[in-house]
Amino acid sequence: MDILLIILGALCLLTGLAGCILPMLPGPPLAYAGLLLLHFTERVQFSVAQLLVWLGIVVVIQVLDYFVPLLGAKYSGSSKWGTRGCLVGTVVGLFFMPWGIILGPFLGAVIGELLGGRQAGEALKSGLGSVLGFLLGTVLKCVVCGYFIWLFVTALL
């Protein structure tokens, strides 16, 4: 039974890593599930504190994944129009996977800024900030999944 759990855990970790890039897969939660599967084997036992801290990290990363594009737009000089547009674009983009998750916040921020009376250059800067925020969120998810993979491998060795 342990071998099956280890194989399923490894598959969850690899799928989780792919989910960092593919928006239709929840990357960090899948990677965390891989660690849980390893925990249920007789070979490796993590402490409850470790499991809870890792769960907290996964929850924070999943929440941040939706707000980092907003922060990127805000810190690139976006107005309230741009950040609200980015939020609307993020929600609308969820219905047009996979490209909608990238283009939605960008287009939302640009259109919001244009509706708010900003020049095209400022609107594009806001949209670029939202895309950079999205990329930062992707990097954060990859780091967390990479850490979980490292934990998995070192626990088995």
PDB file of C-alpha atoms in Angstrom:
ATOM      1  CA  MET A   1       0.000   0.000   0.000  1.00  0.00           C
ATOM      2  CA  ASP A   2       2.903   2.343   0.738  1.00  0.00           C
ATOM      3  CA  ILE A   3       4.226   2.057  -2.798  1.00  0.00           C
ATOM      4  CA  LEU A   4       0.831   3.037  -4.212  1.00  0.00           C
ATOM      5  CA  LEU A   5       0.616   6.064  -1.897  1.00  0.00           C
ATOM      6  CA  ILE A   6       4.147   7.128  -2.826  1.00  0.00           C
ATOM      7  CA  ILE A   7       3.395   6.846  -6.541  1.00  0.00           C
ATOM      8  CA  LEU A   8       0.120   8.771  -6.160  1.00  0.00           C
ATOM      9  CA  GLY A   9       1.909  11.385  -4.062  1.00  0.00           C
ATOM     10  CA  ALA A  10       4.591  11.827  -6.714  1.00  0.00           C
ATOM     11  CA  LEU A  11       1.913  12.184  -9.389  1.00  0.00           C
ATOM     12  CA  CYS A  12       0.146  14.815  -7.294  1.00  0.00           C
ATOM     13  CA  LEU A  13       3.392  16.729  -6.881  1.00  0.00           C
ATOM     14  CA  LEU A  14       4.162  16.663 -10.600  1.00  0.00           C
ATOM     15  CA  THR A  15       0.596  17.623 -11.479  1.00  0.00           C
ATOM     16  CA  GLY A  16       0.803  20.400  -8.897  1.00  0.00           C
ATOM     17  CA  LEU A  17       3.972  21.721 -10.494  1.00  0.00           C
ATOM     18  CA  ALA A  18       2.239  21.698 -13.880  1.00  0.00           C
ATOM     19  CA  GLY A  19      -0.700  23.476 -12.231  1.00  0.00           C
ATOM     20  CA  CYS A  20       1.534  26.415 -11.425  1.00  0.00           C
ATOM     21  CA  ILE A  21       1.587  27.201 -15.128  1.00  0.00           C
ATOM     22  CA  LEU A  22      -1.725  25.694 -16.265  1.00  0.00           C
ATOM     23  CA  PRO A  23      -4.432  27.818 -14.654  1.00  0.00           C
ATOM     24  CA  MET A  24      -7.075  25.092 -14.711  1.00  0.00           C
ATOM     25  CA  LEU A  25      -5.118  22.990 -12.176  1.00  0.00           C
ATOM     26  CA  PRO A  26      -4.704  24.132  -8.562  1.00  0.00           C
ATOM     27  CA  GLY A  27      -0.927  23.681  -8.267  1.00  0.00           C
ATOM     28  CA  PRO A  28      -0.055  24.148  -4.580  1.00  0.00           C
ATOM     29  CA  PRO A  29      -3.115  22.269  -3.241  1.00  0.00           C
ATOM     30  CA  LEU A  30      -2.283  19.283  -5.456  1.00  0.00           C
ATOM     31  CA  ALA A  31       1.339  19.350  -4.316  1.00  0.00           C
ATOM     32  CA  TYR A  32       0.181  19.517  -0.700  1.00  0.00           C
ATOM     33  CA  ALA A  33      -2.039  16.490  -1.346  1.00  0.00           C
ATOM     34  CA  GLY A  34       1.112  14.687  -2.499  1.00  0.00           C
ATOM     35  CA  LEU A  35       2.766  15.417   0.837  1.00  0.00           C
ATOM     36  CA  LEU A  36      -0.330  14.212   2.678  1.00  0.00           C
ATOM     37  CA  LEU A  37      -0.255  10.956   0.743  1.00  0.00           C
ATOM     38  CA  LEU A  38       3.385  10.500   1.727  1.00  0.00           C
ATOM     39  CA  HIS A  39       2.467  11.239   5.341  1.00  0.00           C
ATOM     40  CA  PHE A  40      -0.052   8.373   5.324  1.00  0.00           C
ATOM     41  CA  THR A  41       2.673   5.853   4.490  1.00  0.00           C
ATOM     42  CA  GLU A  42       4.642   4.044   7.147  1.00  0.00           C
ATOM     43  CA  ARG A  43       7.944   5.328   5.719  1.00  0.00           C
ATOM     44  CA  VAL A  44       7.516   9.032   6.494  1.00  0.00           C
ATOM     45  CA  GLN A  45       5.675  10.855   9.236  1.00  0.00           C
ATOM     46  CA  PHE A  46       5.444  14.633   9.277  1.00  0.00           C
ATOM     47  CA  SER A  47       4.425  16.452  12.432  1.00  0.00           C
ATOM     48  CA  VAL A  48       0.993  18.024  12.752  1.00  0.00           C
ATOM     49  CA  ALA A  49       2.674  21.415  13.067  1.00  0.00           C
ATOM     50  CA  GLN A  50       4.503  20.912   9.767  1.00  0.00           C
ATOM     51  CA  LEU A  51       1.313  19.861   7.989  1.00  0.00           C
ATOM     52  CA  LEU A  52      -0.602  22.854   9.368  1.00  0.00           C
ATOM     53  CA  VAL A  53       2.141  25.339   8.438  1.00  0.00           C
ATOM     54  CA  TRP A  54       2.285  23.937   4.909  1.00  0.00           C
ATOM     55  CA  LEU A  55      -1.508  24.083   4.668  1.00  0.00           C
ATOM     56  CA  GLY A  56      -1.368  27.719   5.772  1.00  0.00           C
ATOM     57  CA  ILE A  57       1.219  28.466   3.098  1.00  0.00           C
ATOM     58  CA  VAL A  58      -0.982  26.830   0.461  1.00  0.00           C
ATOM     59  CA  VAL A  59      -4.031  28.840   1.542  1.00  0.00           C
ATOM     60  CA  VAL A  60      -2.076  32.116   1.524  1.00  0.00           C
ATOM     61  CA  ILE A  61      -0.588  31.381  -1.909  1.00  0.00           C
ATOM     62  CA  GLN A  62      -3.996  30.490  -3.355  1.00  0.00           C
ATOM     63  CA  VAL A  63      -5.540  33.718  -2.022  1.00  0.00           C
ATOM     64  CA  LEU A  64      -2.576  35.812  -3.157  1.00  0.00           C
ATOM     65  CA  ASP A  65      -2.815  34.297  -6.611  1.00  0.00           C
ATOM     66  CA  TYR A  66      -6.000  36.277  -7.190  1.00  0.00           C
ATOM     67  CA  PHE A  67      -4.803  39.528  -5.619  1.00  0.00           C
ATOM     68  CA  VAL A  68      -1.199  39.791  -6.844  1.00  0.00           C
ATOM     69  CA  PRO A  69      -2.273  41.041 -10.304  1.00  0.00           C
ATOM     70  CA  LEU A  70      -4.267  43.759  -8.533  1.00  0.00           C
ATOM     71  CA  LEU A  71      -1.225  44.720  -6.494  1.00  0.00           C
ATOM     72  CA  GLY A  72       0.902  44.736  -9.637  1.00  0.00           C
ATOM     73  CA  ALA A  73      -1.517  47.110 -11.311  1.00  0.00           C
ATOM     74  CA  LYS A  74      -1.693  49.305  -8.220  1.00  0.00           C
ATOM     75  CA  TYR A  75       2.074  49.577  -7.829  1.00  0.00           C
ATOM     76  CA  SER A  76       2.531  50.406 -11.496  1.00  0.00           C
ATOM     77  CA  GLY A  77       0.538  53.586 -11.010  1.00  0.00           C
ATOM     78  CA  SER A  78      -2.984  52.342 -11.569  1.00  0.00           C
ATOM     79  CA  SER A  79      -5.926  54.371 -10.366  1.00  0.00           C
ATOM     80  CA  LYS A  80      -9.052  52.987  -8.721  1.00  0.00           C
ATOM     81  CA  TRP A  81     -10.475  52.563 -12.216  1.00  0.00           C
ATOM     82  CA  GLY A  82      -7.548  50.373 -13.225  1.00  0.00           C
ATOM     83  CA  THR A  83      -7.568  48.186 -10.116  1.00  0.00           C
ATOM     84  CA  ARG A  84     -11.333  47.700 -10.332  1.00  0.00           C
ATOM     85  CA  GLY A  85     -10.984  46.903 -14.013  1.00  0.00           C
ATOM     86  CA  CYS A  86      -8.245  44.419 -13.184  1.00  0.00           C
ATOM     87  CA  LEU A  87     -10.520  42.744 -10.635  1.00  0.00           C
ATOM     88  CA  VAL A  88     -13.395  42.537 -13.123  1.00  0.00           C
ATOM     89  CA  GLY A  89     -11.008  41.279 -15.813  1.00  0.00           C
ATOM     90  CA  THR A  90      -9.717  38.580 -13.468  1.00  0.00           C
ATOM     91  CA  VAL A  91     -13.222  37.331 -12.736  1.00  0.00           C
ATOM     92  CA  VAL A  92     -14.269  37.433 -16.402  1.00  0.00           C
ATOM     93  CA  GLY A  93     -10.976  35.818 -17.439  1.00  0.00           C
ATOM     94  CA  LEU A  94     -11.771  32.767 -15.314  1.00  0.00           C
ATOM     95  CA  PHE A  95     -14.467  31.868 -17.846  1.00  0.00           C
ATOM     96  CA  PHE A  96     -12.016  31.939 -20.766  1.00  0.00           C
ATOM     97  CA  MET A  97      -9.275  29.593 -19.625  1.00  0.00           C
ATOM     98  CA  PRO A  98      -6.379  29.372 -20.120  1.00  0.00           C
ATOM     99  CA  TRP A  99      -5.634  32.684 -21.828  1.00  0.00           C
ATOM    100  CA  GLY A 100      -8.359  34.568 -19.993  1.00  0.00           C
ATOM    101  CA  ILE A 101      -6.495  34.297 -16.713  1.00  0.00           C
ATOM    102  CA  ILE A 102      -3.588  36.250 -18.238  1.00  0.00           C
ATOM    103  CA  LEU A 103      -5.418  38.562 -20.631  1.00  0.00           C
ATOM    104  CA  GLY A 104      -8.379  39.256 -18.316  1.00  0.00           C
ATOM    105  CA  PRO A 105      -6.502  41.279 -15.684  1.00  0.00           C
ATOM    106  CA  PHE A 106      -4.428  43.014 -18.368  1.00  0.00           C
ATOM    107  CA  LEU A 107      -7.406  44.029 -20.488  1.00  0.00           C
ATOM    108  CA  GLY A 108      -9.479  44.876 -17.416  1.00  0.00           C
ATOM    109  CA  ALA A 109      -6.807  47.225 -16.089  1.00  0.00           C
ATOM    110  CA  VAL A 110      -6.280  48.860 -19.489  1.00  0.00           C
ATOM    111  CA  ILE A 111      -9.996  49.299 -20.170  1.00  0.00           C
ATOM    112  CA  GLY A 112     -10.598  50.536 -16.610  1.00  0.00           C
ATOM    113  CA  GLU A 113      -7.876  53.150 -16.967  1.00  0.00           C
ATOM    114  CA  LEU A 114      -9.177  54.271 -20.348  1.00  0.00           C
ATOM    115  CA  LEU A 115     -12.700  54.584 -18.924  1.00  0.00           C
ATOM    116  CA  GLY A 116     -11.241  56.587 -16.039  1.00  0.00           C
ATOM    117  CA  GLY A 117      -9.850  59.127 -18.496  1.00  0.00           C
ATOM    118  CA  ARG A 118      -6.209  58.096 -18.494  1.00  0.00           C
ATOM    119  CA  GLN A 119      -3.984  58.214 -21.556  1.00  0.00           C
ATOM    120  CA  ALA A 120      -3.259  55.019 -23.493  1.00  0.00           C
ATOM    121  CA  GLY A 121       0.351  54.893 -22.282  1.00  0.00           C
ATOM    122  CA  GLU A 122      -0.666  55.071 -18.627  1.00  0.00           C
ATOM    123  CA  ALA A 123      -3.377  52.472 -19.223  1.00  0.00           C
ATOM    124  CA  LEU A 124      -0.894  50.094 -20.828  1.00  0.00           C
ATOM    125  CA  LYS A 125       1.512  50.603 -17.924  1.00  0.00           C
ATOM    126  CA  SER A 126      -1.256  49.602 -15.530  1.00  0.00           C
ATOM    127  CA  GLY A 127      -2.068  46.551 -17.633  1.00  0.00           C
ATOM    128  CA  LEU A 128       1.588  45.567 -17.736  1.00  0.00           C
ATOM    129  CA  GLY A 129       1.720  45.836 -13.948  1.00  0.00           C
ATOM    130  CA  SER A 130      -1.155  43.379 -13.686  1.00  0.00           C
ATOM    131  CA  VAL A 131       0.645  40.922 -15.990  1.00  0.00           C
ATOM    132  CA  LEU A 132       3.835  41.265 -13.938  1.00  0.00           C
ATOM    133  CA  GLY A 133       1.759  40.604 -10.825  1.00  0.00           C
ATOM    134  CA  PHE A 134       0.373  37.470 -12.450  1.00  0.00           C
ATOM    135  CA  LEU A 135       3.904  36.316 -13.300  1.00  0.00           C
ATOM    136  CA  LEU A 136       5.024  36.972  -9.724  1.00  0.00           C
ATOM    137  CA  GLY A 137       2.122  34.838  -8.478  1.00  0.00           C
ATOM    138  CA  THR A 138       3.156  32.066 -10.856  1.00  0.00           C
ATOM    139  CA  VAL A 139       6.728  32.197  -9.571  1.00  0.00           C
ATOM    140  CA  LEU A 140       5.508  32.031  -5.970  1.00  0.00           C
ATOM    141  CA  LYS A 141       3.410  28.962  -6.750  1.00  0.00           C
ATOM    142  CA  CYS A 142       6.378  27.300  -8.479  1.00  0.00           C
ATOM    143  CA  VAL A 143       8.603  27.995  -5.474  1.00  0.00           C
ATOM    144  CA  VAL A 144       6.085  26.451  -3.078  1.00  0.00           C
ATOM    145  CA  CYS A 145       5.580  23.385  -5.289  1.00  0.00           C
ATOM    146  CA  GLY A 146       9.329  23.036  -5.747  1.00  0.00           C
ATOM    147  CA  TYR A 147       9.763  23.155  -1.976  1.00  0.00           C
ATOM    148  CA  PHE A 148       7.117  20.461  -1.537  1.00  0.00           C
ATOM    149  CA  ILE A 149       8.852  18.284  -4.128  1.00  0.00           C
ATOM    150  CA  TRP A 150      12.159  18.774  -2.318  1.00  0.00           C
ATOM    151  CA  LEU A 151      10.510  17.764   0.977  1.00  0.00           C
ATOM    152  CA  PHE A 152       9.007  14.689  -0.663  1.00  0.00           C
ATOM    153  CA  VAL A 153      12.293  13.540  -2.171  1.00  0.00           C
ATOM    154  CA  THR A 154      14.400  14.186   0.920  1.00  0.00           C
ATOM    155  CA  ALA A 155      11.851  12.432   3.152  1.00  0.00           C
ATOM    156  CA  LEU A 156      12.109   9.321   0.978  1.00  0.00           C
ATOM    157  CA  LEU A 157      15.920   9.301   0.893  1.00  0.00           C
TER     158      LEU A 157
END
